[in-house]
XYZ file of C-alpha atoms in Angstrom:
587
model
C -65.353 -141.442 13.581
C -62.440 -141.566 16.327
C -63.125 -143.497 19.558
C -63.764 -141.363 22.564
C -60.441 -141.211 25.236
C -61.050 -139.979 28.590
C -59.682 -136.885 30.652
C -57.877 -137.903 33.221
C -59.645 -135.931 36.199
C -55.725 -134.846 38.097
C -55.292 -134.988 41.527
C -56.130 -133.385 43.789
C -59.452 -132.727 41.522
C -60.436 -136.067 41.756
C -61.170 -135.689 45.608
C -64.074 -133.724 44.963
C -65.033 -133.999 41.011
C -66.860 -136.253 38.897
C -68.186 -135.972 35.026
C -72.044 -135.652 33.696
C -73.204 -136.680 30.654
C -75.465 -133.840 29.367
C -77.691 -136.438 26.897
C -78.717 -134.442 23.676
C -82.772 -135.111 22.679
C -84.348 -137.188 20.758
C -86.909 -140.299 19.558
C -86.242 -143.377 20.355
C -84.598 -144.570 17.363
C -81.913 -141.626 16.704
C -78.337 -142.387 17.488
C -77.401 -141.521 21.198
C -75.198 -138.518 21.137
C -74.323 -135.825 23.654
C -71.427 -134.294 26.102
C -69.264 -135.230 29.103
C -68.414 -132.664 31.441
C -66.961 -132.502 34.887
C -69.158 -131.781 37.932
C -67.938 -130.939 41.552
C -69.923 -133.355 43.784
C -69.556 -131.281 46.516
C -71.708 -128.201 44.638
C -73.339 -130.262 41.818
C -75.411 -129.164 39.337
C -78.808 -130.202 38.346
C -78.538 -133.279 37.088
C -80.527 -137.078 37.673
C -78.863 -140.030 38.363
C -79.294 -143.433 36.603
C -79.866 -146.780 38.107
C -79.662 -150.061 35.838
C -78.136 -153.341 35.161
C -75.051 -153.312 33.544
C -76.063 -156.864 31.235
C -72.424 -157.600 29.799
C -73.879 -160.643 28.058
C -76.924 -158.477 26.186
C -74.485 -156.812 23.401
C -72.967 -153.372 22.436
C -73.576 -149.700 21.411
C -72.476 -146.880 20.883
C -72.947 -143.236 22.300
C -71.402 -140.471 20.307
C -69.559 -138.120 23.141
C -67.957 -134.846 22.008
C -67.872 -135.681 18.233
C -66.506 -139.213 18.951
C -68.038 -142.661 20.033
C -68.018 -144.706 23.056
C -68.737 -148.118 22.976
C -71.513 -148.904 25.710
C -73.527 -151.765 26.665
C -76.738 -152.596 25.133
C -78.668 -152.589 28.589
C -77.194 -149.017 29.156
C -78.092 -147.527 25.682
C -81.830 -148.959 26.061
C -82.114 -147.106 29.567
C -80.566 -143.728 28.426
C -83.259 -144.327 25.140
C -85.691 -144.799 27.533
C -85.084 -141.715 29.508
C -83.816 -139.440 26.975
C -86.154 -135.887 26.454
C -87.384 -135.584 22.507
C -87.132 -131.819 22.722
C -84.460 -131.134 26.005
C -81.339 -132.233 26.870
C -81.198 -133.978 30.123
C -77.984 -133.874 32.871
C -77.381 -137.293 33.571
C -75.149 -139.530 35.897
C -74.428 -143.158 35.006
C -71.474 -145.055 36.085
C -70.812 -146.875 32.839
C -70.693 -143.258 30.613
C -69.286 -141.047 33.332
C -66.643 -143.090 34.721
C -63.566 -144.061 32.883
C -64.072 -147.926 33.425
C -60.601 -149.560 31.930
C -58.722 -146.949 34.751
C -58.318 -149.009 37.915
C -57.155 -146.000 39.280
C -59.820 -143.821 38.197
C -62.371 -146.385 39.368
C -61.198 -146.689 43.208
C -61.142 -143.142 42.810
C -64.634 -142.557 41.932
C -66.158 -145.734 43.849
C -65.847 -142.936 46.768
C -68.077 -140.175 45.377
C -70.890 -143.142 44.091
C -73.257 -142.817 47.379
C -72.920 -138.682 47.393
C -73.695 -138.811 43.722
C -76.661 -140.399 44.600
C -77.934 -138.733 47.636
C -77.174 -135.497 45.585
C -79.427 -136.006 42.468
C -82.479 -134.175 41.564
C -83.949 -137.255 40.672
C -82.703 -141.158 40.674
C -84.074 -142.631 37.869
C -83.931 -146.568 37.949
C -84.739 -148.619 34.514
C -86.100 -152.267 35.603
C -85.535 -153.620 31.355
C -88.597 -154.415 28.890
C -91.903 -155.196 30.286
C -91.698 -158.441 27.309
C -94.414 -160.376 29.490
C -96.628 -157.482 30.478
C -96.604 -157.741 34.098
C -95.281 -154.071 34.470
C -99.275 -151.971 34.574
C -100.766 -154.709 36.837
C -97.596 -154.902 39.277
C -97.302 -150.801 39.343
C -101.124 -150.620 39.864
C -101.300 -153.529 42.884
C -98.382 -151.368 44.814
C -100.414 -148.099 44.017
C -103.157 -150.214 45.754
C -101.229 -151.264 48.994
C -99.711 -148.158 49.240
C -103.323 -146.122 49.575
C -104.295 -149.160 52.303
C -101.016 -148.794 54.523
C -101.602 -144.858 54.343
C -105.301 -145.265 55.426
C -106.416 -146.107 58.929
C -109.464 -147.907 58.206
C -108.292 -150.192 55.552
C -104.892 -150.905 57.496
C -106.922 -152.387 60.026
C -108.921 -154.288 57.538
C -106.601 -155.321 55.615
C -104.708 -156.385 58.768
C -107.874 -158.483 59.656
C -107.910 -160.186 56.595
C -104.528 -161.484 56.895
C -105.022 -162.819 60.359
C -107.889 -164.807 58.868
C -105.962 -165.851 55.909
C -108.133 -164.432 53.563
C -105.611 -163.889 50.469
C -109.220 -162.983 48.134
C -108.621 -159.115 48.032
C -106.685 -159.014 44.711
C -106.524 -160.738 41.763
C -104.379 -163.571 42.020
C -103.013 -162.498 38.572
C -102.018 -159.390 39.912
C -100.121 -161.311 42.619
C -97.957 -163.027 40.389
C -97.254 -160.270 38.496
C -96.023 -158.172 41.633
C -93.881 -161.586 42.405
C -92.450 -161.065 38.594
C -91.275 -157.379 39.526
C -89.455 -158.283 42.613
C -87.669 -161.033 40.367
C -86.165 -158.637 37.792
C -82.172 -158.441 37.825
C -82.314 -155.137 39.084
C -82.975 -155.883 42.516
C -79.864 -158.614 43.204
C -77.559 -155.737 41.716
C -75.048 -154.816 44.289
C -74.108 -151.296 43.219
C -77.848 -150.560 43.299
C -77.860 -150.442 47.406
C -76.349 -147.283 47.340
C -78.546 -145.540 44.322
C -81.837 -146.740 45.598
C -81.209 -146.055 49.486
C -80.553 -142.702 49.703
C -83.333 -139.701 50.843
C -83.562 -138.837 46.777
C -86.446 -138.768 45.377
C -86.434 -142.116 43.161
C -88.849 -143.650 40.179
C -88.737 -146.790 38.547
C -89.391 -147.969 34.525
C -90.359 -151.078 33.448
C -91.314 -151.124 29.731
C -93.620 -148.270 29.280
C -94.895 -148.241 33.060
C -93.086 -146.266 35.967
C -93.692 -146.361 39.374
C -92.858 -143.716 42.401
C -90.032 -145.533 45.115
C -92.707 -143.849 47.946
C -95.152 -146.001 46.829
C -92.929 -149.008 46.351
C -91.655 -148.499 50.143
C -95.065 -148.267 51.611
C -96.241 -151.609 49.822
C -93.374 -153.266 50.489
C -93.539 -152.448 54.397
C -97.250 -153.329 54.918
C -96.547 -156.655 52.871
C -93.608 -157.490 55.367
C -95.452 -157.025 58.508
C -98.453 -158.275 57.713
C -98.830 -160.140 54.203
C -97.117 -163.566 55.824
C -99.398 -165.689 54.056
C -99.660 -163.842 51.088
C -95.515 -163.830 50.846
C -95.617 -167.556 51.450
C -98.655 -168.257 48.323
C -97.445 -165.879 45.676
C -93.716 -165.806 46.154
C -93.141 -162.451 46.993
C -89.341 -161.055 47.676
C -90.768 -157.899 49.274
C -88.027 -158.039 51.567
C -86.169 -156.857 48.707
C -87.378 -153.512 48.461
C -88.173 -153.215 52.239
C -84.281 -154.011 53.033
C -83.156 -151.153 50.213
C -85.507 -148.231 51.230
C -83.534 -145.908 53.141
C -80.708 -148.270 53.211
C -77.935 -145.670 52.956
C -78.987 -143.219 54.773
C -79.165 -141.533 58.404
C -82.734 -141.358 58.764
C -82.772 -145.094 58.669
C -80.788 -145.954 61.929
C -82.784 -143.732 64.565
C -83.170 -146.712 66.226
C -80.113 -149.384 66.182
C -76.608 -148.754 66.241
C -74.926 -148.370 62.809
C -72.655 -151.581 62.385
C -70.828 -152.299 59.100
C -69.831 -155.858 59.373
C -73.674 -156.625 59.249
C -74.543 -154.176 56.485
C -71.609 -156.411 54.703
C -73.646 -159.299 55.494
C -77.352 -158.191 54.922
C -76.279 -157.013 51.556
C -74.341 -160.405 50.722
C -77.182 -162.171 48.133
C -76.997 -159.787 46.255
C -74.357 -159.984 42.889
C -71.021 -158.119 41.927
C -69.232 -158.917 38.445
C -65.952 -157.909 41.067
C -66.328 -160.047 43.835
C -64.100 -157.006 45.428
C -67.520 -154.897 45.237
C -68.854 -157.058 47.969
C -66.937 -154.799 50.614
C -66.555 -151.527 48.109
C -70.086 -151.263 46.994
C -70.911 -150.424 50.776
C -68.121 -147.732 51.629
C -70.695 -145.030 51.181
C -72.218 -146.353 53.402
C -73.040 -144.435 56.286
C -71.826 -147.122 58.953
C -68.295 -146.967 57.104
C -68.161 -143.529 58.091
C -69.657 -143.032 61.349
C -69.717 -146.732 63.261
C -67.451 -148.485 65.482
C -66.207 -150.254 62.144
C -65.140 -147.056 60.333
C -61.466 -146.577 61.649
C -60.470 -150.223 60.418
C -62.895 -150.261 57.034
C -60.636 -149.897 53.868
C -60.576 -147.680 51.191
C -61.439 -149.109 47.485
C -58.644 -150.473 45.312
C -58.783 -152.585 42.269
C -55.153 -152.999 42.175
C -55.469 -155.337 45.080
C -56.019 -158.972 44.811
C -59.003 -160.296 45.412
C -57.474 -162.930 48.256
C -55.481 -159.815 49.760
C -58.611 -157.549 50.150
C -60.952 -160.173 51.609
C -58.200 -161.225 54.350
C -56.945 -157.651 55.069
C -60.374 -157.237 55.714
C -61.049 -159.708 58.169
C -57.825 -159.250 59.917
C -58.681 -155.254 60.020
C -62.216 -156.176 61.722
C -60.682 -158.945 64.211
C -58.105 -156.183 65.661
C -61.367 -153.920 66.606
C -60.638 -155.819 69.759
C -64.055 -155.511 70.960
C -65.803 -158.053 68.715
C -66.022 -161.449 66.959
C -68.957 -160.126 64.373
C -66.976 -160.926 61.798
C -66.522 -164.357 62.109
C -70.331 -165.167 62.730
C -70.700 -163.608 58.471
C -68.388 -166.757 57.582
C -70.848 -169.401 55.803
C -69.089 -172.191 54.157
C -70.916 -174.227 51.211
C -69.901 -177.336 52.214
C -69.125 -179.541 55.106
C -65.359 -180.365 53.423
C -64.724 -176.233 54.098
C -63.463 -176.462 50.793
C -64.491 -172.820 49.023
C -63.747 -171.871 45.761
C -60.746 -169.780 47.217
C -58.757 -172.839 48.891
C -56.045 -169.691 49.164
C -57.743 -168.215 52.143
C -58.051 -169.098 55.717
C -61.398 -170.913 56.694
C -61.967 -168.061 59.585
C -62.127 -165.482 56.334
C -65.526 -164.524 54.814
C -65.829 -165.145 51.040
C -68.187 -162.854 50.147
C -68.590 -163.513 46.632
C -69.837 -166.816 48.045
C -73.205 -166.948 47.855
C -74.699 -170.728 48.113
C -76.902 -171.653 51.419
C -76.644 -167.982 52.844
C -78.797 -167.831 56.244
C -79.501 -164.913 58.484
C -76.673 -164.495 61.140
C -77.174 -165.459 64.618
C -74.797 -163.165 66.144
C -75.857 -159.295 64.165
C -76.439 -156.261 65.643
C -79.243 -157.001 67.775
C -78.306 -159.933 69.314
C -79.967 -161.021 72.047
C -77.422 -163.625 73.371
C -73.966 -163.015 75.473
C -72.231 -166.955 76.089
C -69.010 -165.407 76.669
C -70.404 -163.248 79.553
C -68.129 -160.422 80.236
C -65.013 -161.833 78.720
C -63.206 -160.011 75.880
C -61.473 -161.532 73.127
C -57.566 -162.315 73.413
C -56.705 -162.964 69.680
C -53.320 -162.969 67.631
C -52.058 -164.027 63.724
C -49.175 -166.173 62.636
C -48.034 -167.503 59.306
C -48.483 -164.372 58.089
C -52.103 -163.565 59.106
C -53.017 -166.931 57.940
C -53.537 -168.817 61.288
C -55.524 -167.335 64.011
C -55.284 -167.670 67.777
C -58.189 -167.306 70.002
C -58.889 -168.302 73.855
C -62.068 -170.257 74.606
C -64.412 -172.875 75.941
C -64.626 -177.059 74.445
C -68.410 -177.529 75.412
C -68.818 -181.010 73.644
C -68.875 -182.704 70.482
C -71.421 -182.954 68.028
C -72.409 -186.750 67.511
C -75.662 -186.118 65.197
C -76.834 -183.821 62.858
C -79.698 -183.512 59.621
C -79.792 -182.395 56.663
C -80.119 -178.225 56.305
C -83.659 -177.314 56.996
C -85.580 -175.051 54.138
C -88.826 -173.023 54.520
C -90.223 -175.791 53.220
C -89.764 -178.130 55.903
C -91.060 -175.273 58.536
C -94.999 -175.619 56.900
C -98.181 -177.569 58.325
C -97.675 -179.990 55.660
C -94.347 -181.153 56.542
C -93.740 -183.814 58.266
C -89.944 -183.170 59.109
C -90.198 -181.318 62.603
C -91.529 -184.745 63.633
C -89.068 -186.822 62.166
C -86.222 -184.440 63.727
C -87.781 -184.709 67.396
C -88.381 -188.727 67.018
C -84.396 -189.458 65.780
C -83.187 -187.934 69.062
C -83.244 -190.101 71.977
C -85.394 -187.896 74.654
C -88.447 -188.747 72.019
C -88.147 -192.685 73.431
C -91.013 -192.394 75.150
C -93.545 -191.499 72.068
C -95.640 -188.793 71.452
C -95.084 -185.421 71.431
C -94.873 -184.609 74.875
C -93.269 -183.448 78.043
C -91.671 -186.253 79.919
C -88.144 -186.214 78.893
C -85.676 -183.732 80.385
C -82.964 -181.578 78.423
C -79.576 -181.121 80.083
C -80.184 -178.171 81.806
C -84.007 -179.158 82.954
C -86.127 -178.296 80.925
C -88.307 -180.828 78.884
C -86.573 -181.595 76.143
C -89.316 -181.099 73.190
C -89.657 -177.419 74.627
C -85.580 -177.370 74.197
C -86.017 -178.762 70.578
C -88.968 -176.144 69.651
C -86.622 -173.003 71.424
C -83.764 -174.082 68.941
C -85.248 -174.308 66.372
C -86.426 -170.806 66.625
C -83.335 -169.585 67.985
C -85.192 -167.453 70.153
C -85.140 -164.971 67.400
C -87.472 -162.190 67.947
C -88.347 -159.233 65.413
C -85.290 -156.872 65.112
C -86.164 -153.598 67.227
C -88.851 -155.256 69.702
C -88.306 -156.345 72.960
C -87.875 -160.353 72.443
C -91.089 -162.484 72.786
C -92.093 -163.870 76.403
C -90.819 -167.582 76.372
C -94.633 -168.836 77.713
C -95.695 -167.031 74.360
C -93.414 -168.494 72.376
C -94.200 -172.053 73.531
C -97.361 -171.737 72.882
C -96.729 -170.696 69.676
C -94.624 -174.101 68.896
C -97.004 -175.978 70.469
C -99.742 -174.492 68.531
C -97.531 -175.736 65.524
C -97.361 -179.430 66.895
C -101.173 -179.713 67.483
C -102.008 -178.037 63.908
C -99.275 -179.853 62.075
C -99.200 -183.032 63.961
C -102.198 -183.708 66.787
C -104.730 -185.577 64.248
C -102.132 -188.401 63.733
C -100.268 -188.597 66.692
C -100.176 -188.894 70.546
C -99.968 -185.091 71.649
C -99.893 -184.611 75.200
C -102.652 -182.791 77.176
C -100.318 -179.939 78.692
C -99.148 -179.299 74.974
C -102.463 -179.034 73.814
C -103.326 -176.944 76.493
C -101.152 -174.389 75.619
C -101.655 -174.232 72.098
C -104.971 -172.662 73.033
C -103.390 -169.212 73.662
C -100.444 -169.581 70.565
C -100.259 -169.208 67.125
C -98.612 -171.707 64.700
C -97.824 -169.048 62.270
C -95.886 -166.933 63.988
C -93.659 -169.672 65.866
C -93.417 -170.940 62.013
C -91.560 -167.201 61.311
C -89.350 -167.484 63.399
C -88.204 -170.478 63.311
C -87.773 -170.046 59.309
C -85.572 -167.223 59.851
C -83.533 -169.010 62.692
C -83.660 -172.543 61.349
C -83.766 -172.157 57.700
C -79.962 -173.407 55.907
C -78.969 -174.356 58.730
C -78.838 -178.119 60.292
C -80.107 -179.693 63.772
C -77.345 -181.211 65.916
C -77.477 -182.995 69.102
C -74.135 -183.159 71.086
C -72.600 -186.023 73.340
C -74.227 -184.910 76.444
C -77.375 -184.280 74.909
C -77.021 -180.227 74.102
C -79.176 -179.377 71.220
C -77.769 -177.213 68.336
C -78.454 -175.419 65.705
C -74.973 -175.366 62.905
C -73.935 -174.545 59.955
C -74.861 -176.582 56.830
C -71.031 -177.627 56.878
C -71.286 -179.170 60.242
C -70.417 -183.186 60.667
C -70.067 -185.085 63.195
C -67.132 -184.859 64.940
C -66.781 -181.203 64.863
C -66.799 -179.205 68.489
C -68.967 -176.853 69.667
C -66.967 -174.190 71.430
C -67.263 -170.636 73.399
C -64.921 -168.287 72.253
C -64.030 -165.488 74.525
C -65.410 -162.495 73.285
C -68.454 -164.074 70.825
C -72.304 -163.695 71.066
C -72.587 -166.793 69.509
C -70.933 -170.337 70.166
C -69.472 -171.492 66.915
C -68.186 -174.749 65.799
C -64.625 -176.076 65.131
C -63.356 -178.951 63.326
C -60.326 -180.893 64.715
C -57.506 -180.909 62.366
C -54.101 -182.614 63.920
C -53.293 -179.983 67.166
C -55.365 -177.081 64.544
C -58.527 -176.205 63.419
C -61.030 -175.074 60.877
C -63.955 -172.752 61.027
C -66.617 -174.045 60.639
C -69.329 -171.053 61.327
C -71.585 -169.619 64.120
C -74.028 -171.845 66.262
C -76.778 -171.629 68.763
C -76.735 -174.195 72.007
C -79.788 -174.423 73.929
C -79.449 -173.678 77.496
C -75.706 -172.254 77.068
C -76.415 -169.052 75.441
C -76.124 -166.292 78.723
C -73.165 -167.816 80.021
C -73.835 -170.431 81.733
C -70.640 -171.679 80.598
C -68.190 -170.155 82.348
C -70.012 -170.795 85.263
C -69.486 -174.280 84.405
C -65.824 -173.609 83.385
C -64.335 -176.500 85.381
C -66.964 -179.212 83.396
C -65.490 -177.236 79.821
C -61.711 -177.525 79.057
C -60.074 -174.483 78.404
C -58.374 -174.251 75.144
C -55.712 -172.037 72.803
C -57.717 -172.254 69.377
C -55.064 -172.444 66.000
C -57.093 -172.162 63.574
C -56.348 -172.246 59.922
């Protein structure tokens, strides 16, 4: 049988049309057959969209399209067989079949339609894969139970109280382990699924022979995200994955916050893509790419452009917006040599496929910091856009750093936090007390606690009052170290109104994968894991955080964003004579 050859969708039809597969009915082991036809994205026929993991390493199969053979991966073959109706034809959209993957121009054109395709599908059918270990049924049953709890006020209050007491025994431990395995399925880590599941279209998950409505998954994830901190820690429940994906590509999910394409790119960077350019291109259908302030600077998908050029051009475009340096906040180097796997790129350009040591942004879309006050960024480029020239202040030199902190370091059973405190000169008087002072006047121990949490609060909620933040931190100190170490009476008294778990959650969000640093003048900072002694704490005009730069002759290398306690609200500008102004040439 001859091989299938795609017919080109001619210009200007490619601006509106895609292809759909009419999958012929059949039983599980019957050969796959069907026909391909064009469909208007603007006025589509009734169709369903398939979401799955490509799985290039799992072998290949074929589907007979219009009497000719088309090679497909085994993963999409298995998904099509699972969705195939035994008696009736089914109209489906599956990217591997409906887009000519060998034609880079067509891929670039069709990528622009994908968000609209999934938004306008009658249903989104998610294939998670085979359930080889029997986790699907108990996991899906638990999800449905949790969704029902979230929808019943009385049950919700009981669940909240149970979690507040640390009571984890409402459901069998094995069911929680099955739920943990659900969130670890490869589908959740695939970049393209964000626009496939994040629309308003109804969706259903299929795992082996089991199925689950996405609305139940969304409700259960939200319940555990808000009230299930202890459960998440106990059973390694990665509920933030479905919680984050839900309505991600729908405007209805952005009623309480602004659209920001740069931030959305960072939020999605933990997910996997076989083509590095897709770390940007897979988000082009996001509302922020069309309606947010970044929109005029967002590129079109172009698979003919080299990866390095895509990354460099995007960063330059975002900086040329002129009113934000947020794109610089997304730079996260993998090691202290600042030698990323694409050495040809400047250190201030984010390598979106560099995924080791990823951590939350300090300078995110709801950033509460404003170290540069009302100053505007003044920047330009040199050497073919490879040198960034920007104004700012040098604050101080880093003289002490710790290894990057991990979640396990911020627990009641770990001594890491105590070890760090005892390593700084301000702890010289011994014990956990408020005797030593920080450069800005407050007790150094309080500054230490505030630095580790970076004073980050829940998104979309008012900041927690400082008195409560410190009480939560004091409660952590007492519960973690109070039996074996001297804790002053004022700390113990503060702890009585605190909640150690709230401080641990905030500190995990702020300090995880960051290093704690102390500067020559005694400032405490949270810095990127690539930071080392001799690096400079700097204020870049127009930035929403401080930044760490590394001197390299007369120029600098970019290390990343940082939090410097006591200087995050314009205080450095009031002391401008104490901090030398600098024109930084960053390479």
